[in-house]
Every structure is written in C-alpha cells, then in structure tokens.
Amino acid sequence: MARRSLPALKELLKKSTNQCSGSLISTRSVTYMPRPGDGAPRPVTLVPGDGIGPLVTGAVEQVMEAMHAPVYFEKYEVHGDMKKVPEEVMDSIKKNKVCLKGGLATPMGGGVSSLNVQLRKELDLYASLVNCFNLPGLPTRHENVDIVVIRENTEGEYAGLEHEVVPGVVESLKVITKFCSERIAKYAFEYAYLNNRKKVTAVHKANIMKLADGLFLESCREVATKYPGIKYNEVIVDNCCMQLVSKPEQFDVMVTPNLYGNLVANTAAGIAGGTGVMPGGNVGADHAIFEQGASAGNVGNDKIVEQKKANPVALLLSSAMMLRHLQFPSFADRLETAVKRVILEGKYMTKDLGGTSTTQEVTDAVIAAID
C-alpha cells in the first residue's frame, strides 16, 4: 500500500512546490492565539455620582475612547441623597457584572443609609482593595511604599444594625462571622500569592474585642497555614497607624475588618501621595465596582467642582484595574504607563499634587502620552 502511494505523494509535493506562490497561499488558514477575553467590547455600568464624580468619570470616558479600549458604558444618574439605588442601575450592574463609579455623597446622620454600603451588601462585594504606592515624580515623605489594603466589606461596624434602646442611649452592633473572616483572609492570601507578594499583615483590636476580633484573627491564622511561602504577622490597629506614618515600607498586603480597613486605607493613601491618585475596587464572587481607592474627599468640594480642577488620576488608575479585571491587560498597561508619564513629567498636575491644572488639562496630557 505504501509503495503504491509513494509516486502520488511525490506528485503532490511537486505541485505544492510549483504553486507555493500561487493560489495555495491565499487559501491557507492563519493560526493565532486569541488574547484572553477575545477582544469583544464589554458593557460597563457607569455611575458618575456626586461632586467631582462627573468630572473624573468624564475623563475616563475620553481616555477609553482615545485608546479604542474594548469597553462601552451604560450611564446612570445616581446621587447619595436617594433612599436606595434605582432598580434599573442594579439590574445593569448585575447584567454587566462590572461598574465604574464616581463618589456618592453620604449624608451625615439623619437615618439615611449610605448607597455605597447598600451596593456592597446587595451585590456581596465582600473585598475592598486599595493599592497605595509611590508614583515616580510625586514627592512624598516616604519612599518604597507599595501597600495593598484588603478590607472586609460587608459586616463589622458597617453592618448598620443600630437602634435606640431608650431615649439618649443608642446601641450599635458590630458583627463578625467566621464565614466572612475566612473569605476575606483567603482573598488576601490568594492575592499575595498570585501577585508575588511576600507578607500579609492582619490588623485587629483583639486585645479589647476578644471575641469579635479574636474570631477574625483565628480565621486569618487558619488560612495562613495553607500558604507557607507567605509570611504572616498581626498588628493592633492603633500601633498599625503609628507604624504606617513612621515606617510604611514595612507593610505589603494588609487584611482588615471593615472599619479599620477604611481608616488604614485612607492613611496609607495620604502617605503615598494623596487620595487623588490611589486606585481601588470592590469585588465579589460575581460582580465588581471600581472607584477612587480612598474614600476621603472622593466627592471633593464645591470650589474644586466650580473650577473643574478635580484630580482624575485615581479613577484613571482604577479603570486600568477594571481593564485588567476584564482580561484586557495590554490596554491596562498602556493606560497606567501614560498616567505615570504625566506624573513623572510634572507639567500637568492638579492642586492636590502642587499644580494648577484643570481636570481636562490632565486628561489631555494622559491622552497625548498614550502609546
């Protein structure tokens, strides 16, 4: 059988050689490796929010368009004084699974609950991640700061379980569960492992709240045994704050209950360059919301809004995190590189970074710096 087919095979090879510059090439299939996410444009729910929110989300929209990033936005108006997040907004986030939002003002007192907390609870966005790091070109008191604060997002003091026992006496319940503590600890260690981080620090007040914070620590210790390659240590929250402002470079990944994480993330952001440049996100098993990392000042003040001088850097870097989450890493890299170039050059800086630029001037500079 083989001998009979040999002449036919030789003839076929001869034809292929003679026609290699002809029609055979045009019909040959092209093999390629598709990038993760396959490049199909993804819908993202956009909530401009209050105060400076529309300014900085507008900056992100312009930069995404200039990059031809594979995302498109479904925009909704939501404001902090609403009693609840509108159903159509929740439906959009649940459908798209990803949201980018500006700050939502939270009324002080008065019994109106925070829409930020509502969103985290309803979507079970159990992990808040804020990355606080030095940006070359931005002078700070400390160097070599690169801290990731991972905060439990759904319980603790933010459970919102408050009531007036008798007139003049209010009871506020702090809720800590083993399930949520283990879940956030596992997220922190998994993040450290996947991002080649060396250490996870648990922040607590178990010396006073022995049962509640004790349960949180117990959960962290159990999870730590499953990651022998990552160093684990613990620090009491008041000592943590002192260590942060005196020697922040000692921290790598920090895992915290809800309230402490809010304080620690804002402190770390201030040390590393200010809340205007720190990205963040809130992530659950199915959904993610990306926003300015540090909550302090995330809606700005009236003067900044009037002068249109809000800093868009934090939300631009958060949108780069979003692109990475959507599995478009090359677009995320291009955006981060462009932002870092603008900061390093130092020509276009908003007031919080020592400059006089408007939001639009910084946005234009970032667009010009995109490869």
Short mmCIF file of C-alpha atoms in Angstrom, two decimals:
data_model
loop_
_atom_site.label_atom_id
_atom_site.label_comp_id
_atom_site.label_asym_id
_atom_site.label_seq_id
_atom_site.Cartn_x
_atom_site.Cartn_y
_atom_site.Cartn_z
CA MET A 1 0.00 0.00 0.00
CA ALA A 2 2.82 2.39 0.97
CA ARG A 3 4.80 1.65 -2.23
CA ARG A 4 1.76 2.33 -4.45
CA SER A 5 1.09 5.71 -2.77
CA LEU A 6 4.70 6.97 -2.96
CA PRO A 7 4.52 8.23 -6.60
CA ALA A 8 1.26 10.02 -5.79
CA LEU A 9 2.85 11.67 -2.75
CA LYS A 10 5.85 12.84 -4.83
CA GLU A 11 3.50 14.31 -7.43
CA LEU A 12 1.54 16.15 -4.72
CA LEU A 13 4.74 17.62 -3.23
CA LYS A 14 5.88 18.72 -6.69
CA LYS A 15 2.57 20.51 -7.31
CA SER A 16 2.74 22.21 -3.91
CA THR A 17 6.26 23.48 -4.62
CA ASN A 18 5.32 24.80 -8.05
CA GLN A 19 2.24 26.57 -6.74
CA CYS A 20 3.63 27.93 -3.47
CA SER A 21 3.46 31.49 -4.78
CA GLY A 22 0.01 30.98 -6.27
CA SER A 23 -3.48 30.18 -5.10
CA LEU A 24 -2.49 27.72 -2.34
CA ILE A 25 -1.15 30.54 -0.14
CA SER A 26 -4.34 32.57 -0.40
CA THR A 27 -6.43 29.65 0.89
CA ARG A 28 -4.07 28.69 3.73
CA SER A 29 -5.66 29.26 7.17
CA VAL A 30 -4.00 31.59 9.67
CA THR A 31 -3.40 30.23 13.17
CA TYR A 32 -3.27 32.75 16.01
CA MET A 33 -3.57 32.82 19.78
CA PRO A 34 -6.58 34.87 20.82
CA ARG A 35 -5.96 37.13 23.81
CA PRO A 36 -7.92 36.43 27.00
CA GLY A 37 -11.41 37.86 26.69
CA ASP A 38 -11.24 37.56 22.86
CA GLY A 39 -11.37 41.36 22.35
CA ALA A 40 -15.16 41.64 22.14
CA PRO A 41 -16.25 45.03 23.58
CA ARG A 42 -17.66 44.66 27.09
CA PRO A 43 -20.53 46.72 28.54
CA VAL A 44 -19.72 48.53 31.80
CA THR A 45 -22.26 50.30 34.02
CA LEU A 46 -21.12 53.89 34.63
CA VAL A 47 -22.33 55.90 37.65
CA PRO A 48 -20.84 59.45 37.55
CA GLY A 49 -22.08 60.16 41.09
CA ASP A 50 -21.84 63.42 43.06
CA GLY A 51 -19.41 66.32 43.33
CA ILE A 52 -16.29 65.71 41.26
CA GLY A 53 -17.68 62.36 40.07
CA PRO A 54 -18.92 63.56 36.67
CA LEU A 55 -15.57 65.32 36.04
CA VAL A 56 -13.39 62.30 36.73
CA THR A 57 -15.69 59.73 35.10
CA GLY A 58 -15.81 62.04 32.06
CA ALA A 59 -12.01 61.91 31.97
CA VAL A 60 -12.12 58.10 31.94
CA GLU A 61 -14.65 58.10 29.10
CA GLN A 62 -12.38 60.35 26.99
CA VAL A 63 -9.27 58.26 27.65
CA MET A 64 -11.05 54.98 26.89
CA GLU A 65 -12.31 56.40 23.61
CA ALA A 66 -8.84 57.68 22.68
CA MET A 67 -7.33 54.24 23.40
CA HIS A 68 -10.12 52.45 21.49
CA ALA A 69 -10.47 50.28 24.59
CA PRO A 70 -12.88 47.36 24.15
CA VAL A 71 -15.48 48.70 26.58
CA TYR A 72 -18.63 50.78 26.24
CA PHE A 73 -20.56 52.48 29.03
CA GLU A 74 -24.17 52.33 30.13
CA LYS A 75 -24.56 55.57 32.11
CA TYR A 76 -26.98 56.09 35.01
CA GLU A 77 -27.64 59.02 37.34
CA VAL A 78 -27.37 58.05 41.00
CA HIS A 79 -26.97 60.50 43.90
CA GLY A 80 -26.13 59.97 47.53
CA ASP A 81 -29.33 61.59 48.81
CA MET A 82 -31.51 58.92 47.16
CA LYS A 83 -33.13 56.46 49.57
CA LYS A 84 -31.93 53.48 47.53
CA VAL A 85 -30.07 52.62 44.36
CA PRO A 86 -32.61 52.59 41.46
CA GLU A 87 -33.62 49.12 40.27
CA GLU A 88 -32.52 49.76 36.68
CA VAL A 89 -29.00 50.53 37.93
CA MET A 90 -28.84 47.34 39.98
CA ASP A 91 -30.16 45.36 37.00
CA SER A 92 -27.47 46.89 34.77
CA ILE A 93 -24.66 46.04 37.21
CA LYS A 94 -25.98 42.50 37.67
CA LYS A 95 -26.14 42.06 33.88
CA ASN A 96 -22.76 43.61 33.07
CA LYS A 97 -21.04 42.36 36.25
CA VAL A 98 -18.73 45.41 36.18
CA CYS A 99 -19.34 49.01 37.23
CA LEU A 100 -17.21 52.15 37.27
CA LYS A 101 -18.41 54.90 39.57
CA GLY A 102 -17.57 58.30 40.95
CA GLY A 103 -18.08 59.18 44.59
CA LEU A 104 -21.55 59.15 46.13
CA ALA A 105 -22.11 61.65 48.93
CA THR A 106 -23.20 60.04 52.18
CA PRO A 107 -25.47 62.24 54.31
CA MET A 108 -24.27 62.71 57.90
CA GLY A 109 -26.77 61.30 60.40
CA GLY A 110 -30.49 61.63 59.76
CA GLY A 111 -31.04 57.92 59.31
CA VAL A 112 -30.27 57.93 55.55
CA SER A 113 -28.09 54.90 54.80
CA SER A 114 -25.05 55.05 52.54
CA LEU A 115 -25.68 53.96 48.96
CA ASN A 116 -22.06 52.78 48.82
CA VAL A 117 -22.78 50.33 51.65
CA GLN A 118 -26.08 49.33 50.00
CA LEU A 119 -24.28 48.44 46.78
CA ARG A 120 -21.64 46.38 48.56
CA LYS A 121 -24.24 44.47 50.57
CA GLU A 122 -26.70 43.78 47.77
CA LEU A 123 -24.00 42.65 45.32
CA ASP A 124 -21.99 40.90 48.07
CA LEU A 125 -18.84 42.85 47.17
CA TYR A 126 -17.01 41.37 50.12
CA ALA A 127 -13.48 42.58 49.32
CA SER A 128 -12.34 46.18 49.07
CA LEU A 129 -8.90 46.51 47.52
CA VAL A 130 -6.91 49.76 47.66
CA ASN A 131 -3.39 49.94 46.25
CA CYS A 132 -1.27 52.70 47.84
CA PHE A 133 2.11 53.19 46.15
CA ASN A 134 4.66 55.88 45.36
CA LEU A 135 4.40 57.40 41.89
CA PRO A 136 7.75 58.50 40.40
CA GLY A 137 7.78 62.29 40.11
CA LEU A 138 5.41 62.81 43.03
CA PRO A 139 7.38 63.87 46.14
CA THR A 140 6.31 62.21 49.41
CA ARG A 141 7.77 61.89 52.90
CA HIS A 142 8.37 58.15 52.46
CA GLU A 143 9.85 56.10 49.62
CA ASN A 144 9.34 52.44 48.67
CA VAL A 145 5.68 52.47 49.69
CA ASP A 146 3.64 49.78 47.96
CA ILE A 147 0.80 48.69 50.22
CA VAL A 148 -2.33 46.77 49.27
CA VAL A 149 -5.13 47.15 51.83
CA ILE A 150 -7.73 44.38 51.56
CA ARG A 151 -10.74 45.15 53.71
CA GLU A 152 -13.78 43.06 54.60
CA ASN A 153 -16.65 44.98 53.09
CA THR A 154 -19.95 43.55 54.31
CA GLU A 155 -20.06 43.34 58.10
CA GLY A 156 -18.26 44.70 61.19
CA GLU A 157 -19.36 48.12 62.40
CA TYR A 158 -20.75 48.83 58.92
CA ALA A 159 -23.45 46.20 59.34
CA GLY A 160 -25.69 49.19 60.14
CA LEU A 161 -27.51 47.44 62.98
CA GLU A 162 -28.31 50.39 65.23
CA HIS A 163 -31.25 51.21 67.46
CA GLU A 164 -32.16 53.49 70.33
CA VAL A 165 -32.61 51.32 73.41
CA VAL A 166 -34.10 54.15 75.49
CA PRO A 167 -34.07 57.89 74.77
CA GLY A 168 -30.45 59.04 74.78
CA VAL A 169 -28.95 55.54 74.55
CA VAL A 170 -28.07 54.08 71.14
CA GLU A 171 -26.78 50.55 70.64
CA SER A 172 -24.70 49.80 67.54
CA LEU A 173 -23.83 46.17 66.85
CA LYS A 174 -20.55 45.01 65.37
CA VAL A 175 -21.00 41.72 63.55
CA ILE A 176 -18.06 39.40 62.80
CA THR A 177 -18.65 35.95 61.29
CA LYS A 178 -16.23 33.11 60.65
CA PHE A 179 -17.51 32.73 57.08
CA CYS A 180 -16.78 36.36 56.11
CA SER A 181 -13.48 36.44 58.02
CA GLU A 182 -12.21 33.29 56.31
CA ARG A 183 -13.40 34.56 52.94
CA ILE A 184 -11.53 37.86 53.18
CA ALA A 185 -8.41 36.17 54.59
CA LYS A 186 -8.39 33.70 51.69
CA TYR A 187 -8.80 36.57 49.23
CA ALA A 188 -5.83 38.41 50.78
CA PHE A 189 -3.53 35.39 50.75
CA GLU A 190 -4.60 34.41 47.24
CA TYR A 191 -3.94 37.98 46.07
CA ALA A 192 -0.50 37.91 47.69
CA TYR A 193 0.31 34.53 46.15
CA LEU A 194 -0.80 35.47 42.62
CA ASN A 195 0.95 38.86 42.72
CA ASN A 196 4.24 37.61 44.17
CA ARG A 197 3.75 39.49 47.44
CA LYS A 198 5.81 38.33 50.40
CA LYS A 199 3.80 39.21 53.52
CA VAL A 200 0.23 39.51 54.80
CA THR A 201 -0.47 41.56 57.92
CA ALA A 202 -3.77 41.17 59.81
CA VAL A 203 -4.97 44.37 61.51
CA HIS A 204 -7.11 43.93 64.64
CA LYS A 205 -8.11 45.08 68.13
CA ALA A 206 -8.39 41.61 69.69
CA ASN A 207 -6.77 42.83 72.89
CA ILE A 208 -10.08 44.61 73.65
CA MET A 209 -12.68 42.95 71.40
CA LYS A 210 -11.52 39.48 72.28
CA LEU A 211 -14.43 37.56 70.79
CA ALA A 212 -15.19 39.58 67.63
CA ASP A 213 -11.67 40.49 66.52
CA GLY A 214 -10.46 37.25 68.09
CA LEU A 215 -12.62 35.34 65.61
CA PHE A 216 -11.22 37.43 62.74
CA LEU A 217 -7.64 36.65 63.82
CA GLU A 218 -8.38 32.96 64.31
CA SER A 219 -9.71 32.80 60.74
CA CYS A 220 -6.63 34.59 59.35
CA ARG A 221 -4.30 32.22 61.20
CA GLU A 222 -6.08 29.16 59.82
CA VAL A 223 -5.87 30.43 56.24
CA ALA A 224 -2.20 31.45 56.71
CA THR A 225 -1.21 27.80 57.37
CA LYS A 226 -2.25 26.97 53.78
CA TYR A 227 0.22 29.50 52.33
CA PRO A 228 3.59 28.58 53.87
CA GLY A 229 5.51 30.66 51.32
CA ILE A 230 3.92 33.91 52.54
CA LYS A 231 4.98 35.49 55.81
CA TYR A 232 2.09 36.25 58.17
CA ASN A 233 2.01 38.69 61.07
CA GLU A 234 -0.50 40.65 63.13
CA VAL A 235 -0.65 44.23 64.37
CA ILE A 236 -3.07 46.04 66.70
CA VAL A 237 -4.84 48.82 64.80
CA ASP A 238 -3.56 51.75 66.92
CA ASN A 239 0.02 50.53 66.64
CA CYS A 240 -0.63 49.95 62.93
CA CYS A 241 -1.49 53.63 62.42
CA MET A 242 1.72 54.71 64.17
CA GLN A 243 3.80 52.25 62.13
CA LEU A 244 2.14 53.42 58.91
CA VAL A 245 3.12 57.06 59.37
CA SER A 246 6.61 56.28 60.65
CA LYS A 247 7.74 53.26 58.59
CA PRO A 248 5.16 52.38 55.89
CA GLU A 249 7.63 50.46 53.74
CA GLN A 250 7.42 47.52 56.20
CA PHE A 251 3.87 46.69 55.03
CA ASP A 252 2.99 44.67 51.96
CA VAL A 253 -0.57 43.23 51.93
CA MET A 254 -2.84 44.16 54.84
CA VAL A 255 -6.09 42.34 55.64
CA THR A 256 -8.58 44.08 57.90
CA PRO A 257 -12.14 44.09 59.22
CA ASN A 258 -14.43 46.76 57.78
CA LEU A 259 -13.92 49.90 59.87
CA TYR A 260 -10.17 49.50 60.43
CA GLY A 261 -9.67 48.96 56.71
CA ASN A 262 -11.37 52.24 55.89
CA LEU A 263 -9.05 54.13 58.26
CA VAL A 264 -5.90 52.25 57.27
CA ALA A 265 -6.51 52.62 53.51
CA ASN A 266 -7.02 56.38 53.77
CA THR A 267 -3.95 56.77 55.99
CA ALA A 268 -1.82 54.74 53.57
CA ALA A 269 -3.18 56.76 50.64
CA GLY A 270 -2.21 60.02 52.33
CA ILE A 271 1.30 58.73 52.94
CA ALA A 272 1.81 57.55 49.36
CA GLY A 273 0.69 60.73 47.59
CA GLY A 274 -2.91 61.53 48.47
CA THR A 275 -6.39 60.21 47.86
CA GLY A 276 -6.43 61.74 44.37
CA VAL A 277 -4.00 59.19 42.96
CA MET A 278 -4.90 55.91 44.69
CA PRO A 279 -6.95 53.33 42.74
CA GLY A 280 -9.34 50.82 44.23
CA GLY A 281 -12.18 48.43 43.69
CA ASN A 282 -14.84 46.42 45.47
CA VAL A 283 -15.01 42.82 44.35
CA GLY A 284 -17.31 39.86 44.98
CA ALA A 285 -17.68 36.41 43.51
CA ASP A 286 -19.76 37.68 40.58
CA HIS A 287 -19.57 41.48 40.43
CA ALA A 288 -17.02 44.28 40.75
CA ILE A 289 -17.27 48.05 41.23
CA PHE A 290 -14.20 50.18 40.55
CA GLU A 291 -13.87 53.65 42.08
CA GLN A 292 -11.40 56.01 43.69
CA GLY A 293 -9.49 53.88 46.19
CA ALA A 294 -9.53 56.11 49.27
CA SER A 295 -12.95 57.38 50.29
CA ALA A 296 -11.79 60.61 51.96
CA GLY A 297 -12.64 63.53 49.69
CA ASN A 298 -14.00 61.33 46.91
CA VAL A 299 -16.73 63.87 46.11
CA GLY A 300 -14.41 66.89 46.54
CA ASN A 301 -15.74 70.31 47.47
CA ASP A 302 -17.79 72.95 45.66
CA LYS A 303 -14.75 75.06 44.77
CA ILE A 304 -12.98 72.17 43.01
CA VAL A 305 -16.16 71.36 41.09
CA GLU A 306 -16.68 75.01 40.04
CA GLN A 307 -13.06 75.40 38.91
CA LYS A 308 -13.12 71.95 37.28
CA LYS A 309 -9.81 71.05 38.91
CA ALA A 310 -10.57 67.59 40.26
CA ASN A 311 -7.76 65.04 40.03
CA PRO A 312 -8.74 62.25 37.58
CA VAL A 313 -5.63 60.10 38.25
CA ALA A 314 -7.19 57.84 40.93
CA LEU A 315 -10.15 56.91 38.76
CA LEU A 316 -7.98 56.51 35.65
CA LEU A 317 -5.82 54.01 37.55
CA SER A 318 -8.98 52.33 38.90
CA SER A 319 -10.22 51.99 35.32
CA ALA A 320 -6.88 50.32 34.47
CA MET A 321 -7.63 47.83 37.27
CA MET A 322 -11.04 47.36 35.67
CA LEU A 323 -9.46 46.63 32.27
CA ARG A 324 -7.22 44.03 33.89
CA HIS A 325 -10.26 42.52 35.62
CA LEU A 326 -11.97 42.31 32.20
CA GLN A 327 -8.89 40.49 30.88
CA PHE A 328 -7.60 43.31 28.68
CA PRO A 329 -4.12 43.60 30.26
CA SER A 330 -2.41 45.34 27.32
CA PHE A 331 -4.89 48.23 27.47
CA ALA A 332 -4.45 48.42 31.25
CA ASP A 333 -0.67 48.61 30.84
CA ARG A 334 -0.91 51.38 28.22
CA LEU A 335 -3.21 53.44 30.44
CA GLU A 336 -1.08 53.03 33.57
CA THR A 337 2.09 53.87 31.65
CA ALA A 338 0.52 57.04 30.22
CA VAL A 339 -0.66 58.22 33.66
CA LYS A 340 2.77 57.57 35.19
CA ARG A 341 4.45 59.50 32.37
CA VAL A 342 2.27 62.55 33.05
CA ILE A 343 3.02 62.39 36.79
CA LEU A 344 6.75 61.93 36.18
CA GLU A 345 6.87 64.87 33.76
CA GLY A 346 5.16 67.04 36.38
CA LYS A 347 3.87 69.61 33.91
CA TYR A 348 0.17 68.89 34.34
CA MET A 349 -0.79 68.47 38.00
CA THR A 350 -3.96 69.36 39.87
CA LYS A 351 -3.91 71.45 43.05
CA ASP A 352 -3.72 68.47 45.44
CA LEU A 353 -0.42 67.49 43.78
CA GLY A 354 1.01 71.01 43.90
CA GLY A 355 -0.05 72.17 40.42
CA THR A 356 -2.74 74.38 38.91
CA SER A 357 -4.06 72.20 36.07
CA THR A 358 -7.70 71.52 35.37
CA THR A 359 -9.19 68.03 35.06
CA GLN A 360 -9.35 68.47 31.28
CA GLU A 361 -5.68 69.52 31.01
CA VAL A 362 -4.56 66.40 32.90
CA THR A 363 -6.89 64.24 30.77
CA ASP A 364 -5.49 65.73 27.53
CA ALA A 365 -1.94 65.11 28.77
CA VAL A 366 -2.73 61.46 29.51
CA ILE A 367 -4.30 61.01 26.07
CA ALA A 368 -1.21 62.56 24.46
CA ALA A 369 1.03 60.17 26.43
CA ILE A 370 -0.78 57.00 25.32
CA ASP A 371 1.33 54.84 23.01
#
